[in-house]
Amino acid sequence: MVPAIQISNLRKRYGSVDAAKDISFQVEPGQIFGLLGPNGAGKTTTLRCLCSLTTPDAGDIEVCGVSVIQYPRASRQLLGYVAQEVALDKVLTGREMLQLQAALYHIPAKAIPQRIAAIVEQMGLQDWIDQKTGTYSGGIRKRLDLATGLLHDPQVLVLDEPTVGLDIESRVVIWDLLRQLRDRGTTILMTSHYLEEVDALADRVAILDRGTVIATGTSSELKDQVGGDRITLRIREFTPPDEAERAKSLAQSLPFVQDVLINQAQGNSLNLVVTPQSDALLTLQQALKESGIPVFGVSQARPSLDDVYLAATGRTLLDAEIAAASSRDPKAERKQNMR
Ligand SMILES: Nc1ncnc2c1ncn2[C@@H]1O[C@H](COP(=O)(O)OP(=O)(O)OP(=O)(O)O)[C@@H](O)[C@H]1O
C-alpha cells in the first residue's frame, strides 16, 4: 500500500539553526500519527515542508505517492492544513469564512452550499455557523479551523497543535471529531507537546528532539522499549542539590534500582527507573528513613511517553520546553514565515 505520507531525510535550516536535521517517518493511510516533541523540536517546520509552505534544503516528501517537491500544487490538493494560529476575520460569519475558503480551493460554485452544509454538520457547527467569528470560543474557532482544512475533502489532514490553549472539555470534543474523521478514512498527521493527547489519539507516534526523530512506534511499543517502572521521589519541595545527590547514591545502592536522574526543573526531585516489584516503594522509603533523608512525596507508575523522551535525551519534555522558550525569537520567525 502506498503510504499516505513518506518523509525521508528531511533537512531545513534557518540561518544557523538546524530546524530539521534528518527527519524520516512514514504514515499509513487511515491512521492518526502524532509528532511529539518540545517547543523548537522541528514539528512545525516538518509540517510546513510537507504542505509546501517552505522549501526543504534536502530530503524527499511524498503525499499519497505524489512528490511535494516536484508537484507542490498536486500534493496540496491532497492535504488540508490547519496551522497553530489561524487568523480569523472577526466580522465575518463562519459560513462567510468557509465560502471564501471554498473559492480559494476552486470548489465549483454550485457544489459549495452542499459541501459547507456537510462539513458544518460533521463538525457540529450548526448553532454557530451564521454568527460572527469574533463571538466564538476557542473550541468553536478550532472546529471552524478544522472545517476549513476539510472543505476540499483532502485525503490527509495536517494539524499543528490542534488543541493548544483549549480547556479540557473542548479538547475532548476535538479528540472525538478527529477519531470520527480517522474512522471515516481520513489520515491525520498532528503535532502536539501534550503527552496525554498523543497517548489518547495517535495510532503511531514519532518523538522529535532538536530536529531529529529519536523514537517511532505505537505508544505502548515505545513505553515497553524503555522498560521498568518509574518512581518519582521528592525529598523536599525544593531539595538542596547536595541532599539530592545523597539520596541518589542511596537509591543507586538498592538492587532493584536501574537508573536515577535528578530533575532540576522539578526542584531536584529524583526520577528512578526500577525493576517492577511490589515492595519497591516501601524498601526505598525505609532506606531513606534510616539515612535521615525526609520524603515530601513519592509515587510509582508505569513508564509514560515522557519517560521515553527522558530515556533518549536525558531531560524531560518540560525541561526541554523551558530551555527552548528562552532561546527563540517568535517575532523574527513570524516575519520569516510570511516571506
Ligand atoms: N522562520 C524561522 N526563522 C528562524 N528560525 C526558525 C523559523 N522557524 C523555526 N525556527 C527555529 O527552528 C527550530 C524549530 O522550530 P519549529 O517551529 O519547527 O519547532 P516546533 O517543534 O514546531 O515548536 P513549536 O511547537 O513551538 O512551533 C526552533 O529553534 C526555531 O527557533
JSON list of C-alpha atoms in Angstrom, two decimals, residues 36-41 43 161 192-194 209 309 315-328:
[
{"chain": "A", "resi": 36, "resn": "LEU", "atom": "CA", "xyz": [5.50, 14.68, 19.78]},
{"chain": "A", "resi": 37, "resn": "GLY", "atom": "CA", "xyz": [8.29, 16.93, 20.93]},
{"chain": "A", "resi": 38, "resn": "PRO", "atom": "CA", "xyz": [9.08, 20.04, 22.96]},
{"chain": "A", "resi": 39, "resn": "ASN", "atom": "CA", "xyz": [8.87, 23.56, 21.54]},
{"chain": "A", "resi": 40, "resn": "GLY", "atom": "CA", "xyz": [11.58, 24.03, 18.95]},
{"chain": "A", "resi": 41, "resn": "ALA", "atom": "CA", "xyz": [11.97, 20.32, 18.14]},
{"chain": "A", "resi": 43, "resn": "LYS", "atom": "CA", "xyz": [7.48, 19.83, 14.34]},
{"chain": "A", "resi": 161, "resn": "GLU", "atom": "CA", "xyz": [-1.16, 21.58, 17.87]},
{"chain": "A", "resi": 192, "resn": "SER", "atom": "CA", "xyz": [1.48, 18.05, 19.95]},
{"chain": "A", "resi": 193, "resn": "HIS", "atom": "CA", "xyz": [3.53, 18.73, 23.01]},
{"chain": "A", "resi": 194, "resn": "TYR", "atom": "CA", "xyz": [0.75, 17.29, 25.20]},
{"chain": "A", "resi": 209, "resn": "ASP", "atom": "CA", "xyz": [14.10, 16.29, 19.50]},
{"chain": "A", "resi": 309, "resn": "TYR", "atom": "CA", "xyz": [11.79, 11.09, 25.83]},
{"chain": "A", "resi": 315, "resn": "ARG", "atom": "CA", "xyz": [15.82, 15.52, 30.07]},
{"chain": "A", "resi": 316, "resn": "THR", "atom": "CA", "xyz": [12.06, 15.71, 30.44]},
{"chain": "A", "resi": 317, "resn": "LEU", "atom": "CA", "xyz": [9.81, 17.40, 27.89]},
{"chain": "A", "resi": 318, "resn": "LEU", "atom": "CA", "xyz": [9.16, 20.18, 30.39]},
{"chain": "A", "resi": 319, "resn": "ASP", "atom": "CA", "xyz": [12.91, 20.84, 30.84]},
{"chain": "A", "resi": 320, "resn": "ALA", "atom": "CA", "xyz": [13.32, 20.96, 27.07]},
{"chain": "A", "resi": 321, "resn": "GLU", "atom": "CA", "xyz": [10.38, 23.35, 26.67]},
{"chain": "A", "resi": 322, "resn": "ILE", "atom": "CA", "xyz": [11.80, 25.75, 29.25]},
{"chain": "A", "resi": 323, "resn": "ALA", "atom": "CA", "xyz": [15.22, 25.68, 27.57]},
{"chain": "A", "resi": 324, "resn": "ALA", "atom": "CA", "xyz": [13.71, 26.21, 24.11]},
{"chain": "A", "resi": 325, "resn": "ALA", "atom": "CA", "xyz": [11.39, 29.03, 25.18]},
{"chain": "A", "resi": 326, "resn": "SER", "atom": "CA", "xyz": [14.33, 31.19, 26.31]},
{"chain": "A", "resi": 327, "resn": "SER", "atom": "CA", "xyz": [16.29, 30.75, 23.07]},
{"chain": "A", "resi": 328, "resn": "ARG", "atom": "CA", "xyz": [13.62, 31.63, 20.48]}
]
